[in-house]
Amino acid sequence: MLNRKKFIQQAALSAGAIMAGPSVLKAAEYFNPLKLTILHTNDTHSRLEPFPMDGGRNQGLGGIAGRAGLINKIRSEEEHVLLFDAGDIFQGTPYFNIYKGEPEIKAMTNLGYDACTIGNHDFDAGMENLATQLTRHAKFPMLVANYDFTNTPMENKTQPYKVFKKGKLKIGVFGIGIEGKGLIPDSLFGATKYLNPLPKANEVADRLKKYEDCDMVICLSHLGNKYKESNLVSDEVLAKETENIDLIIGGHTHTFLDDPIQYKNKKGDDVIVNQVGFAGIILGRLDFEFSKFSGKKLAKSHTISVSQKTGG
Amino acid sequence: MKKNPPFLLLVVVFISAALSCNTIYQSQTLQYKTYRITPTEQPDSSQLNFLEPYSENVNKTMNDVVGVATVSMDKKQPEGTLGNFMVDAFITMAAEQYNTKVDVAIVNYGGIRLTQLAAGNVTTGKIFELMPFDNVLILQKVKGSALQEFLNIAAERGGWPVAGMTMQIKNKKAINVIIGGKALDPNAVYTVANSDFLANGGDNADMLRTIPQISNGYLMRDAILDYIKKLKNQGKNISANIEKRVTNAE
């Protein structure tokens, strides 16, 4: 269901199209499809500098300066770019032991991150510390829909979702965190309430698609890519068991995917899942092209054709 | 009439169609690319400048060489050299710190935070990366039956580094557990060196939650650093072997 504003907008557009001749608009849309570039990282784990040149297998890889250079280049070439991180920003190099996350959050602000979600290790120096670092240094929201931080230092420091407008496109983005029990020490997780990710993800995605009128819904997830244990919720389970999510940008399992994974959701629509290892070794890039559709055509399930980008 | 519908009717049909079926944008194609951030990537100089004051301070404290690794050690399951080196450090240093005999040392696989420790000079910073958490090396007196349950978690999760014992994994359970040369006795009590993370029920080790912890706040990272110093004093370098401590049955 579209809201009133969009309905009137669409009706006016259609009327205008008739006056101009229907084929004109159609042709313009056909030849200039709307484009959106999504860049993403996960589990950067305080890797601000490249891995040291010590003969290790990752030597020289990663680092915020190289990542920034690449991001700047892509931003100069593409009109609509969004940059996301799927959590575990903290912990892994001495920078975190000494500075407790300040340079990590500052760097993400410098690089122009649009949003991130929260990982289990982002609790490592305590919730109070995380709240302080975000308040002081983040110019981007931390999104999580299934942690209830009421009566904790993180109360009101996160939001469940955010809607980004990119040209004519509305992109809804929300975050889903992993269960703290057995993973985050009780002393760090404190009074945080963990909410079941599947119903929560469905609820928020539904809201973003139907009431916020989003053309695309993205979940930043720290659940992990997939598990052998059937009782654990992963991005695979999230993709298959929900509706209205188009893309899951994952983290936690440090999975290096050569290609994004394509699943069918509960309605039979395509869902894309991607994850790019850890430590900022890789920057993921997803270029989407959008077409305009009538409600009638939308009745059938949504499929998306996926291919590797050449060049660039 | 059928072949040439009046223009007005066409317009009416079109408008009503436009009003009843709203249009939205939907993604049709996705082109993906993964960029490896290699040293050839042109770095953004403003980010290098931003990092400088931080890195200067970090490197001052972290770049000192604490020891030399004679081989590259890897994080692997069911058993890996890097994990073996860590639990060797834990069983040795726990015995020294708490002045007691320690039967078994275990670390959870997820607690190994480097995939590889390269051969050559090992810096303080490297050990911080290997064990970045401020986890405490603790002791627990664990009954054999509870230890078996705990080892089953290690088995279910693909095998964790152990010292002072050997085991095999079959159907996600620990079998043929040998401690100090003898089969695990469900009624015996073993002194187990472990992290406070696991002892507090981390990685679903719920059976450890209720067992009292002997702790003086000694960090696991300090145990590794002290172990390297101890080796150095004995004229030894850092190394570890695969010793069939944990194997898959069959």
Coordinates of C-alpha atoms in Angstrom, one line a residue:
Chain A
M1 CA 0.0 0.0 0.0
L2 CA 1.4 3.3 -1.0
N3 CA 0.9 6.4 1.1
R4 CA -1.2 9.3 0.0
K5 CA 1.7 11.6 -0.9
K6 CA 3.3 9.0 -3.2
F7 CA -0.1 8.1 -4.7
I8 CA -0.7 11.7 -5.7
Q9 CA 2.9 12.0 -6.9
Q10 CA 2.5 8.9 -9.1
A11 CA -0.9 10.0 -10.4
A12 CA 0.5 13.4 -11.3
L13 CA 3.5 11.8 -13.0
S14 CA 1.2 9.5 -15.0
A15 CA -1.0 12.4 -16.0
G16 CA 2.1 14.4 -17.1
A17 CA 3.3 11.4 -19.0
I18 CA 0.1 11.2 -21.0
M19 CA 0.3 14.9 -21.9
A20 CA 3.9 14.5 -23.0
G21 CA 3.1 11.2 -24.7
P22 CA 3.5 7.9 -22.8
S23 CA 6.4 6.7 -24.9
V24 CA 8.6 9.6 -23.9
L25 CA 8.7 8.8 -20.2
K26 CA 9.1 5.1 -20.9
A27 CA 12.0 5.6 -23.2
A28 CA 13.8 7.9 -20.8
E29 CA 13.4 5.4 -18.0
Y30 CA 14.5 2.6 -20.2
F31 CA 17.7 4.2 -21.3
N32 CA 18.6 5.9 -18.0
P33 CA 17.6 3.5 -15.3
L34 CA 18.1 4.7 -11.8
K35 CA 21.4 3.5 -10.3
L36 CA 22.5 3.0 -6.7
T37 CA 25.9 1.9 -5.6
I38 CA 26.2 0.3 -2.2
L39 CA 29.7 0.0 -0.6
H40 CA 30.2 -2.2 2.5
T41 CA 32.5 -3.6 5.1
N42 CA 32.1 -5.8 8.2
D43 CA 34.2 -6.9 11.1
T44 CA 36.8 -4.3 10.5
H45 CA 38.1 -5.0 14.1
S46 CA 40.2 -1.9 14.7
R47 CA 42.3 -2.6 11.7
L48 CA 43.1 1.1 11.0
E49 CA 46.5 0.4 9.4
P50 CA 47.1 -2.2 6.8
F51 CA 48.3 -5.6 8.1
P52 CA 52.1 -5.2 8.9
M53 CA 54.6 -6.4 6.3
D54 CA 55.7 -9.4 8.5
G55 CA 55.4 -12.2 5.9
G56 CA 51.9 -13.1 7.0
R57 CA 49.3 -14.0 4.4
N58 CA 47.4 -10.7 4.8
Q59 CA 50.5 -8.4 4.9
G60 CA 49.9 -5.0 3.4
L61 CA 46.2 -5.5 3.0
G62 CA 43.5 -3.2 4.3
G63 CA 43.8 0.1 6.2
I64 CA 41.5 3.1 6.3
A65 CA 43.7 5.3 4.1
G66 CA 43.5 2.8 1.1
R67 CA 39.8 2.2 1.7
A68 CA 39.2 6.0 1.8
G69 CA 41.1 6.5 -1.5
L70 CA 39.0 3.8 -3.2
I71 CA 35.7 5.1 -1.7
N72 CA 36.5 8.7 -2.8
K73 CA 37.2 7.4 -6.3
I74 CA 33.9 5.6 -6.5
R75 CA 32.0 8.5 -5.1
S76 CA 33.5 10.8 -7.8
E77 CA 32.3 8.4 -10.5
E78 CA 28.8 7.5 -9.2
E79 CA 26.0 9.9 -8.3
H80 CA 24.2 7.8 -5.6
V81 CA 26.5 5.9 -3.2
L82 CA 25.7 4.5 0.3
L83 CA 28.4 3.2 2.6
F84 CA 27.6 0.7 5.3
D85 CA 29.3 -1.5 8.0
A86 CA 27.8 -4.6 9.5
G87 CA 29.4 -4.4 13.0
D88 CA 32.4 -5.5 15.0
I89 CA 34.1 -2.2 14.5
F90 CA 36.0 -2.6 17.7
Q91 CA 38.7 -5.1 19.0
G92 CA 41.6 -6.7 17.3
T93 CA 44.5 -4.4 17.2
P94 CA 46.3 -2.5 20.0
Y95 CA 44.6 0.7 18.9
F96 CA 41.5 -0.6 20.6
N97 CA 43.3 -1.6 23.8
I98 CA 44.8 1.9 24.1
Y99 CA 42.0 4.2 22.7
K100 CA 38.8 2.1 23.3
G101 CA 37.4 2.8 19.8
E102 CA 37.9 6.5 19.4
P103 CA 40.0 6.4 16.2
E104 CA 37.8 3.7 14.7
I105 CA 34.6 5.7 15.0
K106 CA 36.3 8.9 14.0
A107 CA 37.7 7.1 10.9
M108 CA 34.2 5.9 9.9
T109 CA 32.9 9.5 10.2
N110 CA 35.9 10.7 8.1
L111 CA 35.1 8.1 5.4
G112 CA 31.5 9.1 5.3
Y113 CA 29.8 6.0 6.5
D114 CA 26.0 6.3 6.2
A115 CA 25.2 3.8 8.9
C116 CA 26.4 0.7 10.7
T117 CA 25.0 -1.9 12.9
I118 CA 26.3 -3.2 16.3
G119 CA 28.5 -6.3 16.6
N120 CA 29.1 -8.4 19.8
H121 CA 32.7 -7.0 20.1
D122 CA 31.4 -3.4 20.1
F123 CA 30.4 -4.1 23.7
D124 CA 34.0 -5.1 24.6
A125 CA 35.0 -1.9 26.4
G126 CA 31.6 -1.6 28.0
M127 CA 28.3 0.0 26.9
E128 CA 29.2 3.3 28.5
N129 CA 32.3 3.5 26.4
L130 CA 30.5 2.7 23.2
A131 CA 27.8 5.3 24.0
T132 CA 30.6 7.9 24.7
Q133 CA 32.5 7.1 21.4
L134 CA 29.3 7.3 19.4
T135 CA 28.1 10.5 21.0
R136 CA 31.4 12.2 20.6
H137 CA 32.7 11.0 17.3
A138 CA 30.0 9.4 15.1
K139 CA 28.2 11.4 12.5
F140 CA 26.3 8.3 11.3
P141 CA 23.6 6.3 13.1
M142 CA 24.2 2.8 14.6
L143 CA 21.1 0.8 13.6
V144 CA 19.7 -2.1 15.6
A145 CA 16.1 -3.2 15.8
N146 CA 16.3 -6.2 18.1
Y147 CA 18.3 -4.9 21.1
D148 CA 16.2 -3.1 23.7
F149 CA 18.7 -0.8 25.5
T150 CA 16.2 0.6 27.9
N151 CA 17.9 1.4 31.3
T152 CA 21.3 0.9 29.9
P153 CA 24.0 3.4 28.9
M154 CA 23.1 2.7 25.3
E155 CA 19.5 3.9 25.7
N156 CA 18.7 6.3 22.8
K157 CA 22.1 5.9 21.3
T158 CA 20.9 3.6 18.5
Q159 CA 17.9 3.7 16.2
P160 CA 16.1 0.7 14.6
Y161 CA 16.2 2.0 11.0
K162 CA 16.8 5.0 8.8
V163 CA 15.4 5.9 5.4
F164 CA 17.9 7.3 2.9
K165 CA 16.7 9.3 -0.2
K166 CA 18.9 9.0 -3.2
G167 CA 17.4 10.9 -6.2
K168 CA 14.0 9.3 -6.8
L169 CA 14.8 6.3 -4.7
K170 CA 13.9 5.7 -1.1
I171 CA 16.2 3.1 0.6
G172 CA 15.2 1.7 4.0
V173 CA 18.0 0.4 6.2
F174 CA 17.7 -1.4 9.5
G175 CA 20.1 -3.4 11.8
I176 CA 19.9 -6.8 13.4
G177 CA 22.2 -7.9 16.2
I178 CA 23.3 -11.3 17.3
E179 CA 22.1 -13.0 20.6
G180 CA 24.3 -11.9 23.5
K181 CA 23.9 -15.0 25.6
G182 CA 27.0 -17.2 25.5
L183 CA 28.8 -14.6 23.3
I184 CA 28.9 -11.4 25.1
P185 CA 29.8 -11.6 28.8
D186 CA 26.8 -10.8 31.1
S187 CA 28.9 -8.0 32.7
L188 CA 29.1 -6.3 29.3
F189 CA 25.6 -7.0 27.9
G190 CA 24.0 -5.8 31.2
A191 CA 20.3 -5.1 31.1
T192 CA 20.1 -5.2 27.3
K193 CA 17.1 -7.2 26.2
Y194 CA 17.6 -9.4 23.1
L195 CA 14.5 -9.5 20.9
N196 CA 13.9 -12.5 18.5
P197 CA 15.4 -11.4 15.2
L198 CA 13.0 -13.0 12.8
P199 CA 9.7 -11.4 13.9
K200 CA 11.5 -8.1 14.5
A201 CA 13.1 -8.1 11.1
N202 CA 9.8 -8.9 9.5
E203 CA 8.1 -6.1 11.4
V204 CA 10.6 -3.5 10.5
A205 CA 11.1 -4.5 6.8
D206 CA 7.3 -4.5 6.5
R207 CA 7.1 -1.0 7.9
L208 CA 9.9 0.2 5.6
K209 CA 8.3 -1.2 2.4
K210 CA 4.7 -0.5 3.1
Y211 CA 4.5 2.6 5.3
E212 CA 7.8 4.3 4.6
D213 CA 7.4 3.6 0.8
C214 CA 10.9 2.3 0.4
D215 CA 11.9 1.0 -3.0
M216 CA 14.5 -1.2 -1.4
V217 CA 15.0 -2.6 2.1
I218 CA 18.5 -3.4 3.4
C219 CA 19.3 -5.2 6.6
L220 CA 22.7 -4.7 8.2
S221 CA 23.1 -8.0 10.1
H222 CA 25.6 -9.2 12.6
L223 CA 23.9 -12.7 12.8
G224 CA 26.5 -14.5 10.8
N225 CA 26.3 -16.0 7.3
K226 CA 25.1 -19.6 8.0
Y227 CA 25.5 -22.3 10.6
K228 CA 25.3 -26.1 10.7
E229 CA 23.4 -25.9 13.9
S230 CA 19.7 -25.6 12.9
N231 CA 18.7 -23.6 16.0
L232 CA 20.9 -20.6 15.2
V233 CA 19.5 -17.7 13.2
S234 CA 21.8 -16.7 10.4
D235 CA 21.6 -14.4 7.3
E236 CA 20.5 -17.5 5.4
V237 CA 17.6 -18.1 7.8
L238 CA 16.8 -14.4 7.9
A239 CA 16.7 -14.3 4.1
K240 CA 14.4 -17.3 3.7
E241 CA 12.1 -16.7 6.6
T242 CA 11.2 -13.1 6.1
E243 CA 9.4 -10.9 3.5
N244 CA 10.3 -7.5 2.2
I245 CA 14.1 -7.6 2.7
D246 CA 15.9 -7.1 -0.6
L247 CA 19.5 -7.1 0.6
I248 CA 21.3 -8.4 3.7
I249 CA 24.8 -7.0 4.4
G250 CA 26.2 -9.5 6.8
G251 CA 29.0 -9.9 9.3
H252 CA 30.2 -11.8 12.4
T253 CA 31.4 -15.1 10.6
H254 CA 34.2 -13.3 8.7
T255 CA 33.0 -15.0 5.6
F256 CA 34.8 -14.1 2.4
L257 CA 32.1 -14.6 -0.3
D258 CA 33.4 -14.7 -3.9
D259 CA 29.9 -13.9 -5.1
P260 CA 26.8 -12.6 -3.2
I261 CA 24.3 -15.4 -2.4
Q262 CA 20.8 -15.3 -3.8
Y263 CA 17.9 -16.8 -1.8
K264 CA 14.1 -16.8 -2.2
N265 CA 12.2 -15.3 0.6
K266 CA 8.9 -16.5 2.0
K267 CA 7.0 -14.8 -0.9
G268 CA 9.3 -16.2 -3.6
D269 CA 11.2 -12.9 -4.1
D270 CA 14.9 -12.7 -4.5
V271 CA 17.0 -11.7 -1.5
I272 CA 20.7 -11.0 -1.9
V273 CA 23.2 -11.7 0.9
N274 CA 26.8 -10.5 0.9
Q275 CA 29.7 -10.4 3.4
V276 CA 33.3 -9.4 2.8
G277 CA 35.6 -11.3 5.2
F278 CA 37.1 -9.1 8.0
A279 CA 39.6 -6.5 8.9
G280 CA 38.8 -4.2 6.0
I281 CA 40.8 -6.4 3.6
I282 CA 38.0 -6.0 1.1
L283 CA 35.4 -3.4 0.2
G284 CA 32.2 -4.8 -1.2
R285 CA 30.5 -3.0 -4.0
L286 CA 26.9 -3.7 -5.2
D287 CA 25.6 -1.7 -8.1
F288 CA 21.8 -1.9 -8.4
E289 CA 19.7 -0.7 -11.4
F290 CA 16.1 0.1 -10.8
S291 CA 13.2 0.2 -13.2
K292 CA 9.8 1.7 -12.9
F293 CA 6.9 -0.8 -12.5
S294 CA 3.2 -0.7 -12.4
G295 CA 1.4 -2.3 -9.5
K296 CA -0.1 -4.9 -11.8
K297 CA 3.3 -6.1 -12.9
L298 CA 4.6 -6.2 -9.3
A299 CA 2.1 -8.9 -8.5
K300 CA 4.5 -11.6 -9.6
S301 CA 7.6 -12.3 -7.5
H302 CA 10.6 -10.0 -7.7
T303 CA 13.6 -11.5 -9.4
I304 CA 17.0 -9.8 -9.9
S305 CA 19.7 -10.7 -12.4
V306 CA 23.1 -10.8 -10.7
S307 CA 26.5 -10.6 -12.5
Q308 CA 30.0 -9.7 -11.7
K309 CA 31.0 -6.2 -12.6
T310 CA 33.7 -5.9 -15.2
G311 CA 36.1 -3.0 -15.0
G312 CA 35.9 -0.1 -12.5
Chain B
M1 CA -14.9 -0.5 -34.0
K2 CA -12.9 -3.4 -32.6
K3 CA -10.0 -2.8 -34.9
N4 CA -9.9 1.0 -34.2
P5 CA -11.1 1.8 -30.7
P6 CA -11.9 5.5 -30.3
F7 CA -9.0 7.7 -29.0
L8 CA -11.1 8.9 -26.0
L9 CA -11.7 5.3 -24.8
L10 CA -8.0 4.7 -25.0
V11 CA -7.2 7.7 -22.9
V12 CA -9.8 6.7 -20.3
V13 CA -8.5 3.2 -20.1
F14 CA -4.9 4.5 -19.8
I15 CA -5.8 7.0 -17.0
S16 CA -7.8 4.4 -15.0
A17 CA -4.9 1.9 -15.4
A18 CA -2.5 4.6 -14.2
L19 CA -4.6 5.4 -11.2
S20 CA -5.3 1.9 -10.1
C21 CA -1.9 0.5 -10.5
N22 CA 0.7 2.7 -8.8
T23 CA 4.2 2.5 -10.0
I24 CA 7.3 2.0 -7.9
Y25 CA 10.9 1.4 -8.5
Q26 CA 12.3 -2.0 -8.2
S27 CA 15.8 -3.3 -8.5
Q28 CA 16.3 -5.3 -11.7
T29 CA 20.0 -6.0 -12.0
L30 CA 22.9 -6.2 -9.6
Q31 CA 26.5 -6.0 -10.6
Y32 CA 28.9 -6.8 -7.8
K33 CA 32.6 -6.4 -7.3
T34 CA 35.0 -7.1 -4.4
Y35 CA 38.0 -4.8 -4.1
R36 CA 41.0 -6.0 -2.2
I37 CA 42.6 -3.1 -0.5
T38 CA 46.2 -3.7 -1.5
P39 CA 49.3 -1.5 -1.0
T40 CA 48.9 -0.3 -4.6
E41 CA 45.7 1.4 -3.7
Q42 CA 46.3 5.2 -3.7
P43 CA 45.9 6.0 0.0
D44 CA 44.0 9.1 1.1
S45 CA 46.6 11.4 2.6
S46 CA 44.2 13.0 5.0
Q47 CA 43.5 9.7 6.6
L48 CA 47.2 9.0 6.9
N49 CA 47.5 12.3 8.7
F50 CA 44.6 11.6 10.9
L51 CA 46.1 8.3 12.0
E52 CA 49.6 9.6 12.6
P53 CA 49.3 10.8 16.3
Y54 CA 47.5 7.6 17.2
S55 CA 49.9 5.3 15.5
E56 CA 52.9 7.0 16.8
N57 CA 51.8 6.3 20.4
V58 CA 50.6 2.7 19.5
N59 CA 53.8 1.8 17.8
K60 CA 55.9 3.2 20.6
T61 CA 54.5 0.7 23.0
M62 CA 53.7 -2.2 20.6
N63 CA 56.7 -2.5 18.3
D64 CA 59.2 -4.0 20.7
V65 CA 60.2 -7.5 19.7
V66 CA 59.4 -10.0 22.5
G67 CA 60.5 -13.2 20.8
V68 CA 61.2 -15.0 17.6
A69 CA 58.9 -17.6 16.0
T70 CA 60.8 -20.3 14.3
V71 CA 57.8 -21.4 12.2
S72 CA 54.6 -19.8 11.0
M73 CA 51.8 -21.0 13.2
D74 CA 48.2 -21.3 12.0
K75 CA 44.8 -21.2 13.6
K76 CA 43.3 -24.6 12.5
Q77 CA 40.7 -27.2 13.5
P78 CA 40.5 -29.8 14.9
E79 CA 44.1 -28.9 16.0
G80 CA 46.4 -26.1 14.9
T81 CA 49.9 -25.0 15.9
L82 CA 48.8 -21.5 17.0
G83 CA 46.2 -22.8 19.4
N84 CA 48.7 -25.4 20.8
F85 CA 51.2 -22.6 21.4
M86 CA 48.6 -20.6 23.3
V87 CA 47.4 -23.4 25.6
D88 CA 51.0 -24.4 26.2
A89 CA 51.5 -20.9 27.5
F90 CA 48.3 -21.1 29.6
I91 CA 49.0 -24.5 31.3
T92 CA 52.6 -23.4 32.1
M93 CA 51.8 -19.9 33.3
A94 CA 48.7 -20.9 35.3
A95 CA 50.7 -23.5 37.2
E96 CA 53.3 -20.8 38.0
Q97 CA 50.8 -18.0 38.8
Y98 CA 48.6 -20.1 41.1
N99 CA 51.5 -22.3 42.3
T100 CA 49.7 -25.6 41.7
K101 CA 49.6 -28.5 39.4
V102 CA 47.3 -27.9 36.4
D103 CA 45.8 -30.9 34.6
V104 CA 44.3 -29.3 31.5
A105 CA 44.3 -26.0 29.7
I106 CA 41.7 -25.1 27.1
V107 CA 41.0 -22.1 25.0
N108 CA 37.9 -21.6 22.8
Y109 CA 38.6 -21.5 19.1
G110 CA 37.0 -18.1 18.8
G111 CA 39.4 -16.8 21.4
I112 CA 42.3 -17.1 18.9
R113 CA 42.1 -13.8 17.2
L114 CA 44.9 -14.2 14.6
T115 CA 44.6 -16.7 11.7
Q116 CA 48.3 -16.9 11.6
L117 CA 51.4 -15.8 13.6
A118 CA 54.1 -15.5 11.0
A119 CA 57.6 -16.8 11.5
G120 CA 60.2 -14.2 12.5
N121 CA 60.1 -11.4 15.1
V122 CA 57.1 -11.3 17.3
T123 CA 56.1 -7.9 18.7
T124 CA 54.0 -7.0 21.8
G125 CA 51.5 -5.7 19.3
K126 CA 51.2 -9.1 17.6
I127 CA 50.4 -10.7 21.0
F128 CA 47.8 -8.0 21.5
E129 CA 46.3 -9.0 18.2
L130 CA 46.4 -12.7 19.1
M131 CA 44.7 -12.1 22.4
P132 CA 43.2 -8.7 22.3
F133 CA 40.6 -9.3 25.0
D134 CA 41.3 -8.5 28.6
N135 CA 40.2 -12.1 29.5
V136 CA 41.6 -13.5 32.8
L137 CA 43.4 -16.8 33.1
I138 CA 41.5 -18.6 35.8
L139 CA 41.5 -22.1 37.4
Q140 CA 38.5 -24.3 38.1
K141 CA 38.2 -27.6 39.9
V142 CA 36.0 -29.5 37.5
K143 CA 34.5 -32.9 38.0
G144 CA 35.3 -35.4 35.3
S145 CA 31.6 -35.7 34.2
A146 CA 31.3 -31.9 33.8
L147 CA 34.7 -31.8 32.0
Q148 CA 33.4 -34.4 29.6
E149 CA 30.3 -32.2 28.9
F150 CA 32.5 -29.2 28.4
L151 CA 34.8 -31.1 26.0
N152 CA 31.7 -32.1 24.1
I153 CA 31.1 -28.4 23.3
A154 CA 34.7 -28.2 22.0
A155 CA 34.0 -31.3 19.9
E156 CA 30.7 -30.0 18.6
R157 CA 32.3 -26.8 17.5
G158 CA 35.0 -28.6 15.6
G159 CA 37.8 -28.9 18.1
W160 CA 39.5 -26.4 20.5
P161 CA 43.1 -26.2 21.5
V162 CA 44.0 -28.3 24.6
A163 CA 47.1 -29.0 26.7
G164 CA 47.6 -31.8 29.2
M165 CA 45.2 -34.1 27.4
T166 CA 44.2 -35.7 24.1
M167 CA 40.8 -36.4 22.7
Q168 CA 39.0 -37.5 19.5
I169 CA 35.9 -36.1 18.0
K170 CA 33.1 -38.5 16.9
N171 CA 29.5 -37.5 16.2
K172 CA 30.2 -34.1 17.7
K173 CA 31.2 -35.7 21.0
A174 CA 34.6 -35.9 22.7
I175 CA 35.7 -39.5 23.0
N176 CA 38.8 -41.3 24.2
V177 CA 39.7 -38.4 26.4
I178 CA 43.1 -39.1 28.0
I179 CA 44.3 -36.8 30.8
G180 CA 47.8 -37.1 32.2
G181 CA 48.1 -40.5 30.5
K182 CA 44.9 -41.9 31.9
A183 CA 41.3 -42.1 30.7
L184 CA 39.0 -39.4 31.9
D185 CA 37.4 -40.5 35.2
P186 CA 33.9 -39.0 35.6
N187 CA 34.3 -39.0 39.4
A188 CA 37.8 -37.5 39.5
V189 CA 38.3 -33.7 40.0
Y190 CA 40.6 -32.0 37.5
T191 CA 42.3 -28.6 37.8
V192 CA 41.5 -26.8 34.6
A193 CA 43.0 -23.6 33.3
N194 CA 40.5 -21.6 31.3
S195 CA 39.4 -18.1 30.4
D196 CA 36.9 -16.2 32.6
F197 CA 34.9 -15.9 29.4
L198 CA 34.2 -19.6 29.2
A199 CA 34.0 -20.1 32.9
N200 CA 31.2 -17.5 32.9
G201 CA 29.3 -19.6 30.4
G202 CA 30.6 -18.1 27.2
D203 CA 30.2 -20.3 24.1
N204 CA 27.3 -22.0 25.9
A205 CA 29.6 -23.6 28.5
D206 CA 26.8 -23.5 31.0
M207 CA 28.2 -26.4 33.0
L208 CA 31.1 -24.2 34.1
R209 CA 29.0 -21.3 35.4
T210 CA 28.4 -22.6 38.9
I211 CA 31.9 -23.8 39.5
P212 CA 34.0 -21.4 41.7
Q213 CA 36.8 -19.6 39.9
I214 CA 40.3 -19.3 41.3
S215 CA 41.5 -16.0 40.0
N216 CA 44.0 -13.3 40.7
G217 CA 43.2 -11.2 37.6
Y218 CA 46.1 -12.5 35.6
L219 CA 45.4 -11.6 31.9
M220 CA 45.7 -14.4 29.3
R221 CA 47.6 -11.9 27.1
D222 CA 50.1 -11.4 29.9
A223 CA 50.4 -15.2 30.3
I224 CA 51.4 -15.4 26.6
L225 CA 53.9 -12.5 26.9
D226 CA 55.4 -14.0 30.1
Y227 CA 55.6 -17.5 28.5
I228 CA 57.6 -16.0 25.6
K229 CA 60.0 -14.4 28.1
K230 CA 60.3 -17.6 30.0
L231 CA 61.2 -19.5 26.8
K232 CA 63.7 -16.8 25.9
N233 CA 65.3 -17.2 29.3
Q234 CA 65.7 -20.9 28.6
G235 CA 67.2 -20.0 25.3
K236 CA 64.2 -21.2 23.4
N237 CA 62.2 -19.6 20.6
I238 CA 58.4 -19.7 19.9
S239 CA 57.2 -22.8 18.2
A240 CA 54.5 -25.5 18.3
N241 CA 53.7 -28.7 16.6
I242 CA 50.7 -30.8 15.6
E243 CA 50.7 -33.6 18.2
K244 CA 47.4 -35.3 17.6
R245 CA 46.0 -33.7 20.7
V246 CA 42.6 -33.4 19.0
T247 CA 41.8 -35.6 16.0
N248 CA 38.7 -36.6 14.2
A249 CA 37.8 -40.3 14.8
E250 CA 38.0 -42.8 12.0

